[in-house]
PDB file of C-alpha atoms in Angstrom:
ATOM      1  CA  ALA M   1     -12.249   3.356   7.022  1.00 44.00           C
ATOM      2  CA  THR M   2     -13.651   4.537   3.610  1.00 49.00           C
ATOM      3  CA  PHE M   3     -16.414   6.720   4.579  1.00 60.00           C
ATOM      4  CA  LEU M   4     -16.570   8.332   7.979  1.00 69.00           C
ATOM      5  CA  PRO M   5     -19.313  10.245  10.019  1.00 79.00           C
ATOM      6  CA  ASP M   6     -19.458  13.800  10.002  1.00 85.00           C
ATOM      7  CA  ASP M   7     -18.411  14.366  13.415  1.00 89.00           C
ATOM      8  CA  VAL M   8     -15.115  12.115  12.715  1.00 84.00           C
ATOM      9  CA  VAL M   9     -14.711  14.343   9.951  1.00 87.00           C
ATOM     10  CA  ASP M  10     -15.126  17.414  11.945  1.00 90.00           C
ATOM     11  CA  GLY M  11     -12.948  16.037  14.996  1.00 92.00           C
ATOM     12  CA  LEU M  12     -10.050  15.487  12.294  1.00 89.00           C
ATOM     13  CA  TYR M  13     -10.156  19.197  11.223  1.00 92.00           C
ATOM     14  CA  LYS M  14     -10.202  20.052  14.687  1.00 94.00           C
ATOM     15  CA  ALA M  15      -7.115  17.926  15.627  1.00 94.00           C
ATOM     16  CA  VAL M  16      -5.396  19.723  12.538  1.00 94.00           C
ATOM     17  CA  GLU M  17      -6.212  23.025  13.668  1.00 94.00           C
ATOM     18  CA  LEU M  18      -4.973  22.477  17.281  1.00 95.00           C
ATOM     19  CA  ALA M  19      -1.891  21.534  15.673  1.00 95.00           C
ATOM     20  CA  GLY M  20      -1.295  24.676  13.920  1.00 95.00           C
ATOM     21  CA  LEU M  21      -1.940  23.164  10.629  1.00 94.00           C
ATOM     22  CA  HIS M  22      -4.548  23.736   7.593  1.00 92.00           C
ATOM     23  CA  VAL M  23      -6.496  20.969   5.553  1.00 90.00           C
ATOM     24  CA  ALA M  24      -6.107  21.881   1.912  1.00 90.00           C
ATOM     25  CA  ASN M  25      -8.007  19.004   0.940  1.00 86.00           C
ATOM     26  CA  LEU M  26      -9.716  15.914   2.195  1.00 85.00           C
ATOM     27  CA  THR M  27     -10.319  12.891  -0.179  1.00 81.00           C
ATOM     28  CA  LEU M  28     -11.603   9.059   0.223  1.00 75.00           C
ATOM     29  CA  GLU M  29      -8.929   6.620   1.427  1.00 74.00           C
ATOM     30  CA  PRO M  30      -8.818   4.143  -1.633  1.00 71.00           C
ATOM     31  CA  ILE M  31      -8.233   7.382  -3.768  1.00 75.00           C
ATOM     32  CA  ALA M  32      -5.509   8.927  -1.844  1.00 79.00           C
ATOM     33  CA  ALA M  33      -4.019   5.106  -1.817  1.00 79.00           C
ATOM     34  CA  ILE M  34      -4.118   4.804  -5.638  1.00 78.00           C
ATOM     35  CA  GLN M  35      -2.870   8.069  -6.241  1.00 79.00           C
ATOM     36  CA  VAL M  36       0.227   7.031  -3.921  1.00 81.00           C
ATOM     37  CA  ALA M  37       0.732   3.736  -5.217  1.00 81.00           C
ATOM     38  CA  ILE M  38      -0.037   3.719  -8.966  1.00 82.00           C
ATOM     39  CA  PRO M  39       2.119   6.382 -11.081  1.00 82.00           C
ATOM     40  CA  GLU M  40      -0.209   8.646 -13.014  1.00 80.00           C
ATOM     41  CA  LYS M  41       1.136   7.379 -16.365  1.00 81.00           C
ATOM     42  CA  PHE M  42      -0.178   3.935 -15.682  1.00 84.00           C
ATOM     43  CA  ARG M  43      -3.534   5.215 -14.744  1.00 81.00           C
ATOM     44  CA  MET M  44      -4.532   4.725 -18.455  1.00 87.00           C
ATOM     45  CA  LEU M  45      -4.661   0.780 -17.962  1.00 90.00           C
ATOM     46  CA  ASN M  46      -7.577  -0.721 -16.384  1.00 93.00           C
ATOM     47  CA  MET M  47      -6.130  -1.647 -13.241  1.00 91.00           C
ATOM     48  CA  ALA M  48      -7.195  -2.349  -9.712  1.00 92.00           C
ATOM     49  CA  LEU M  49      -5.563  -1.353  -6.036  1.00 91.00           C
ATOM     50  CA  VAL M  50      -6.479  -3.535  -3.038  1.00 90.00           C
ATOM     51  CA  ASP M  51      -5.151  -1.526   0.176  1.00 87.00           C
ATOM     52  CA  VAL M  52      -5.544  -4.174   2.544  1.00 84.00           C
ATOM     53  CA  GLY M  53      -5.932  -2.443   6.230  1.00 78.00           C
ATOM     54  CA  ALA M  54      -6.769  -3.851   9.942  1.00 70.00           C
ATOM     55  CA  GLY M  55     -10.012  -4.221   9.581  1.00 75.00           C
ATOM     56  CA  THR M  56     -11.221  -3.754   5.914  1.00 81.00           C
ATOM     57  CA  SER M  57      -9.565  -3.424   2.485  1.00 84.00           C
ATOM     58  CA  ASP M  58     -10.278  -0.603   0.310  1.00 86.00           C
ATOM     59  CA  ILE M  59     -10.403  -1.157  -3.769  1.00 89.00           C
ATOM     60  CA  SER M  60      -9.798   1.107  -6.464  1.00 88.00           C
ATOM     61  CA  ILE M  61     -10.256   0.733  -9.918  1.00 91.00           C
ATOM     62  CA  THR M  62      -8.395   2.842 -12.693  1.00 89.00           C
ATOM     63  CA  LYS M  63      -9.394   3.343 -16.685  1.00 89.00           C
ATOM     64  CA  GLU M  64      -8.478   5.818 -19.077  1.00 87.00           C
ATOM     65  CA  GLY M  65      -6.602   7.979 -16.566  1.00 82.00           C
ATOM     66  CA  THR M  66      -9.283   8.335 -14.085  1.00 83.00           C
ATOM     67  CA  ILE M  67     -10.615   6.563 -10.951  1.00 85.00           C
ATOM     68  CA  THR M  68     -13.795   5.246 -12.325  1.00 89.00           C
ATOM     69  CA  ALA M  69     -15.222   3.355  -8.976  1.00 89.00           C
ATOM     70  CA  TYR M  70     -14.063   1.989  -5.391  1.00 85.00           C
ATOM     71  CA  GLY M  71     -15.381  -0.185  -2.941  1.00 86.00           C
ATOM     72  CA  MET M  72     -14.488  -1.874   0.080  1.00 86.00           C
ATOM     73  CA  ILE M  73     -14.372  -5.243   1.747  1.00 87.00           C
ATOM     74  CA  GLY M  74     -14.426  -6.323   5.238  1.00 82.00           C
ATOM     75  CA  ASP M  75     -11.208  -8.564   6.737  1.00 73.00           C
ATOM     76  CA  SER M  76     -10.786 -10.469  10.423  1.00 82.00           C
ATOM     77  CA  LEU M  77      -7.090 -12.001  10.215  1.00 87.00           C
ATOM     78  CA  THR M  78      -6.125 -10.528  13.222  1.00 89.00           C
ATOM     79  CA  ASP M  79      -9.691 -10.990  14.769  1.00 91.00           C
ATOM     80  CA  ILE M  80      -9.470 -14.733  14.538  1.00 94.00           C
ATOM     81  CA  LEU M  81      -6.187 -14.834  16.388  1.00 95.00           C
ATOM     82  CA  VAL M  82      -8.148 -12.628  19.077  1.00 95.00           C
ATOM     83  CA  GLN M  83     -10.722 -15.393  19.681  1.00 95.00           C
ATOM     84  CA  HIS M  84      -8.264 -18.804  19.275  1.00 96.00           C
ATOM     85  CA  CYS M  85      -5.624 -17.286  21.360  1.00 97.00           C
ATOM     86  CA  LEU M  86      -7.232 -15.713  23.793  1.00 97.00           C
ATOM     87  CA  VAL M  87      -5.359 -12.152  23.459  1.00 97.00           C
ATOM     88  CA  GLU M  88      -5.818  -8.529  22.959  1.00 95.00           C
ATOM     89  CA  PHE M  89      -5.750  -7.063  19.401  1.00 92.00           C
ATOM     90  CA  GLU M  90      -2.263  -5.703  19.686  1.00 92.00           C
ATOM     91  CA  THR M  91      -0.774  -9.255  20.720  1.00 95.00           C
ATOM     92  CA  ALA M  92      -2.676 -10.840  17.901  1.00 94.00           C
ATOM     93  CA  GLU M  93      -0.975  -8.359  15.418  1.00 90.00           C
ATOM     94  CA  GLN M  94       2.357  -9.483  16.833  1.00 92.00           C
ATOM     95  CA  ILE M  95       1.558 -13.466  16.510  1.00 95.00           C
ATOM     96  CA  LYS M  96       0.421 -12.554  12.947  1.00 90.00           C
ATOM     97  CA  ARG M  97       3.684 -11.168  12.050  1.00 88.00           C
ATOM     98  CA  LYS M  98       5.923 -13.400  13.779  1.00 92.00           C
ATOM     99  CA  CYS M  99       4.553 -16.323  12.278  1.00 89.00           C
ATOM    100  CA  ARG M 100       6.422 -15.239   9.224  1.00 84.00           C
ATOM    101  CA  THR M 101       9.954 -15.167  10.940  1.00 89.00           C
ATOM    102  CA  GLN M 102       9.492 -17.502  13.911  1.00 92.00           C
ATOM    103  CA  GLU M 103       8.768 -21.225  14.100  1.00 94.00           C
ATOM    104  CA  ILE M 104       7.528 -21.120  17.667  1.00 96.00           C
ATOM    105  CA  ILE M 105       5.652 -17.966  18.713  1.00 96.00           C
ATOM    106  CA  GLU M 106       5.654 -17.297  22.880  1.00 96.00           C
ATOM    107  CA  TYR M 107       2.761 -14.757  24.088  1.00 97.00           C
ATOM    108  CA  GLU M 108       0.612 -14.215  27.205  1.00 96.00           C
ATOM    109  CA  ASP M 109      -3.129 -14.610  26.940  1.00 96.00           C
ATOM    110  CA  ILE M 110      -5.370 -12.529  28.693  1.00 96.00           C
ATOM    111  CA  MET M 111      -4.938 -14.780  31.911  1.00 95.00           C
ATOM    112  CA  GLY M 112      -1.451 -13.776  32.069  1.00 95.00           C
ATOM    113  CA  LEU M 113      -0.743 -17.117  31.365  1.00 96.00           C
ATOM    114  CA  PRO M 114       2.434 -17.811  28.998  1.00 96.00           C
ATOM    115  CA  GLN M 115       1.367 -19.587  26.105  1.00 97.00           C
ATOM    116  CA  THR M 116       3.088 -20.926  22.605  1.00 97.00           C
ATOM    117  CA  ILE M 117       1.748 -21.423  19.303  1.00 97.00           C
ATOM    118  CA  THR M 118       3.556 -22.808  15.969  1.00 96.00           C
ATOM    119  CA  ALA M 119       3.874 -20.678  12.796  1.00 94.00           C
ATOM    120  CA  GLY M 120       2.084 -23.602  11.065  1.00 94.00           C
ATOM    121  CA  GLU M 121      -0.877 -23.223  13.315  1.00 96.00           C
ATOM    122  CA  VAL M 122      -1.387 -19.831  12.865  1.00 95.00           C
ATOM    123  CA  LEU M 123      -1.187 -20.461   8.944  1.00 93.00           C
ATOM    124  CA  GLU M 124      -3.675 -23.384   9.034  1.00 94.00           C
ATOM    125  CA  LEU M 125      -6.310 -20.941  11.042  1.00 94.00           C
ATOM    126  CA  LEU M 126      -5.930 -18.322   8.720  1.00 93.00           C
ATOM    127  CA  ASP M 127      -5.905 -19.745   5.395  1.00 93.00           C
ATOM    128  CA  PRO M 128      -9.648 -20.247   5.415  1.00 93.00           C
ATOM    129  CA  GLU M 129      -9.879 -16.728   5.651  1.00 90.00           C
ATOM    130  CA  ILE M 130      -7.235 -15.745   3.321  1.00 89.00           C
ATOM    131  CA  GLU M 131      -9.133 -17.813   0.734  1.00 91.00           C
ATOM    132  CA  ARG M 132     -12.216 -16.041   1.560  1.00 90.00           C
ATOM    133  CA  MET M 133     -10.712 -12.603   1.346  1.00 88.00           C
ATOM    134  CA  THR M 134      -9.124 -13.434  -1.873  1.00 90.00           C
ATOM    135  CA  GLN M 135     -12.355 -14.491  -3.487  1.00 92.00           C
ATOM    136  CA  MET M 136     -14.226 -11.605  -2.228  1.00 92.00           C
ATOM    137  CA  VAL M 137     -11.703  -9.089  -3.729  1.00 92.00           C
ATOM    138  CA  SER M 138     -11.755 -11.020  -7.079  1.00 93.00           C
ATOM    139  CA  ASP M 139     -15.541 -10.584  -6.937  1.00 94.00           C
ATOM    140  CA  THR M 140     -15.662  -6.862  -5.943  1.00 94.00           C
ATOM    141  CA  ILE M 141     -12.966  -6.036  -8.430  1.00 95.00           C
ATOM    142  CA  LYS M 142     -15.148  -7.618 -11.165  1.00 95.00           C
ATOM    143  CA  GLU M 143     -18.630  -6.031  -9.798  1.00 95.00           C
ATOM    144  CA  LEU M 144     -16.810  -2.566  -9.661  1.00 94.00           C
ATOM    145  CA  ASN M 145     -15.338  -3.091 -13.108  1.00 95.00           C
ATOM    146  CA  GLY M 146     -18.360  -4.012 -14.894  1.00 93.00           C
ATOM    147  CA  ASP M 147     -18.667  -7.590 -14.828  1.00 94.00           C
ATOM    148  CA  LYS M 148     -14.975  -7.674 -16.510  1.00 92.00           C
ATOM    149  CA  PRO M 149     -11.451  -8.533 -15.168  1.00 92.00           C
ATOM    150  CA  VAL M 150      -9.006  -5.740 -15.108  1.00 93.00           C
ATOM    151  CA  SER M 151      -5.511  -5.959 -16.812  1.00 91.00           C
ATOM    152  CA  ALA M 152      -3.835  -5.797 -13.544  1.00 90.00           C
ATOM    153  CA  VAL M 153      -3.967  -5.475  -9.616  1.00 90.00           C
ATOM    154  CA  PHE M 154      -1.686  -3.613  -7.250  1.00 88.00           C
ATOM    155  CA  VAL M 155      -1.792  -5.053  -3.614  1.00 87.00           C
ATOM    156  CA  VAL M 156      -0.622  -2.555  -0.999  1.00 85.00           C
ATOM    157  CA  GLY M 157      -0.834  -2.674   2.839  1.00 76.00           C
ATOM    158  CA  GLY M 158       0.915  -1.873   6.331  1.00 62.00           C
ATOM    159  CA  GLY M 159       0.660  -5.001   8.263  1.00 51.00           C
ATOM    160  CA  GLU M 160       3.022  -7.261   6.610  1.00 45.00           C
ATOM    161  CA  ALA M 161       5.739  -5.538   4.881  1.00 43.00           C
ATOM    162  CA  GLY M 162       7.953  -8.006   2.717  1.00 41.00           C
ATOM    163  CA  TYR M 163       6.103 -11.181   2.885  1.00 42.00           C
ATOM    164  CA  CYS M 164       3.654 -12.808   0.340  1.00 44.00           C
ATOM    165  CA  GLU M 165       0.148 -12.897   1.695  1.00 41.00           C
ATOM    166  CA  GLY M 166      -0.563 -16.118   0.352  1.00 41.00           C
ATOM    167  CA  THR M 167       0.381 -19.591   0.885  1.00 39.00           C
ATOM    168  CA  CYS M 168       3.634 -19.125  -0.088  1.00 44.00           C
ATOM    169  CA  GLY M 169       4.617 -17.388   3.123  1.00 43.00           C
ATOM    170  CA  ASN M 170       8.525 -16.615   2.595  1.00 43.00           C
ATOM    171  CA  PRO M 171      10.095 -13.189   2.664  1.00 42.00           C
ATOM    172  CA  TRP M 172      10.895 -11.281  -0.344  1.00 39.00           C
ATOM    173  CA  THR M 173      14.380 -10.127  -1.289  1.00 36.00           C
ATOM    174  CA  GLY M 174      12.637  -7.093  -3.007  1.00 37.00           C
ATOM    175  CA  GLY M 175       9.487  -5.963  -5.423  1.00 38.00           C
ATOM    176  CA  HIS M 176       6.798  -3.722  -5.069  1.00 37.00           C
ATOM    177  CA  ALA M 177       3.142  -3.642  -5.676  1.00 35.00           C
ATOM    178  CA  ASP M 178       3.410  -3.249  -9.577  1.00 36.00           C
ATOM    179  CA  ASP M 179       5.084  -6.608  -9.554  1.00 39.00           C
ATOM    180  CA  CYS M 180       1.165  -8.207  -8.809  1.00 38.00           C
ATOM    181  CA  VAL M 181      -0.304  -8.954 -11.968  1.00 35.00           C
ATOM    182  CA  ARG M 182      -3.290 -11.128 -12.188  1.00 34.00           C
ATOM    183  CA  THR M 183      -1.586 -14.084 -12.940  1.00 37.00           C
ATOM    184  CA  GLY M 184      -2.045 -15.518  -9.567  1.00 41.00           C
ATOM    185  CA  LYS M 185       1.903 -16.033  -9.040  1.00 43.00           C
ATOM    186  CA  CYS M 186       4.419 -13.919  -7.170  1.00 45.00           C
ATOM    187  CA  GLN M 187       6.552 -12.252  -9.424  1.00 43.00           C
ATOM    188  CA  LYS M 188       9.309 -12.246  -7.274  1.00 41.00           C
ATOM    189  CA  ARG M 189      12.329 -14.889  -6.117  1.00 36.00           C
ATOM    190  CA  CYS M 190      11.559 -16.363  -2.625  1.00 38.00           C
ATOM    191  CA  HIS M 191      14.403 -16.010  -0.145  1.00 36.00           C
ATOM    192  CA  ASP M 192      15.367 -20.193  -0.745  1.00 33.00           C
ATOM    193  CA  GLY M 193      15.501 -19.633  -4.410  1.00 36.00           C
ATOM    194  CA  ASN M 194      12.420 -20.864  -5.766  1.00 37.00           C
ATOM    195  CA  PRO M 195      10.764 -18.446  -8.152  1.00 40.00           C
ATOM    196  CA  ASP M 196       7.060 -18.061  -9.231  1.00 40.00           C
ATOM    197  CA  ARG M 197       5.489 -19.884  -6.340  1.00 36.00           C
ATOM    198  CA  ASN M 198       1.566 -20.619  -7.185  1.00 37.00           C
ATOM    199  CA  LEU M 199      -0.316 -18.162  -4.600  1.00 35.00           C
ATOM    200  CA  PRO M 200      -4.026 -17.110  -4.364  1.00 35.00           C
ATOM    201  CA  GLU M 201      -5.146 -14.831  -7.117  1.00 35.00           C
ATOM    202  CA  LEU M 202      -4.678 -11.307  -6.345  1.00 36.00           C
ATOM    203  CA  LEU M 203      -2.920 -11.360  -2.900  1.00 38.00           C
ATOM    204  CA  CYS M 204       0.780 -11.981  -4.497  1.00 38.00           C
ATOM    205  CA  ALA M 205       2.264  -8.522  -3.995  1.00 38.00           C
ATOM    206  CA  GLU M 206       4.548  -6.905  -1.239  1.00 37.00           C
ATOM    207  CA  GLN M 207       2.582  -5.434   1.660  1.00 33.00           C
TER     208      GLN M 207
END
């Protein structure tokens, strides 16, 4: 999460001490993400970074070499699968990832019964939430940037490495977050040879 209670921060410091280490610096998660994902020479531009996590997405804005604003929105893709498939969180995560590489996904529900779901069914379940998240990201970026669009958007995250997060659903042959520009299109060629597929705005970079 972007903001942590004092007892959580104290626990983090204590865990580091028990490991025989020393905390040199503590910063907000979106600031840490933008320092890693966006080279300093590019921070002169007015850009946004969206760090998509398991339960929240952190948003940072850069302009004239500094981070000018940050915010956070909630997301619940995995929770939707938890409720629909009657599984625990980790199984729902696996279903979400496998839907990009397998046509039929096998899993076990909380009753221990074997179940199957198709990749198409998973995407159909998640599409409305992806559209909602996309709109929330767009609105939040404009709000944080003084009601103006940014020049480019970087999207990073750990849950869906190597896949477009939009409706395309095809693995990329390569590319990085800096290919995500505010055109609403994937800037990389999909594995079937079709370039520039239309994707929901902002969610078009490799995660």
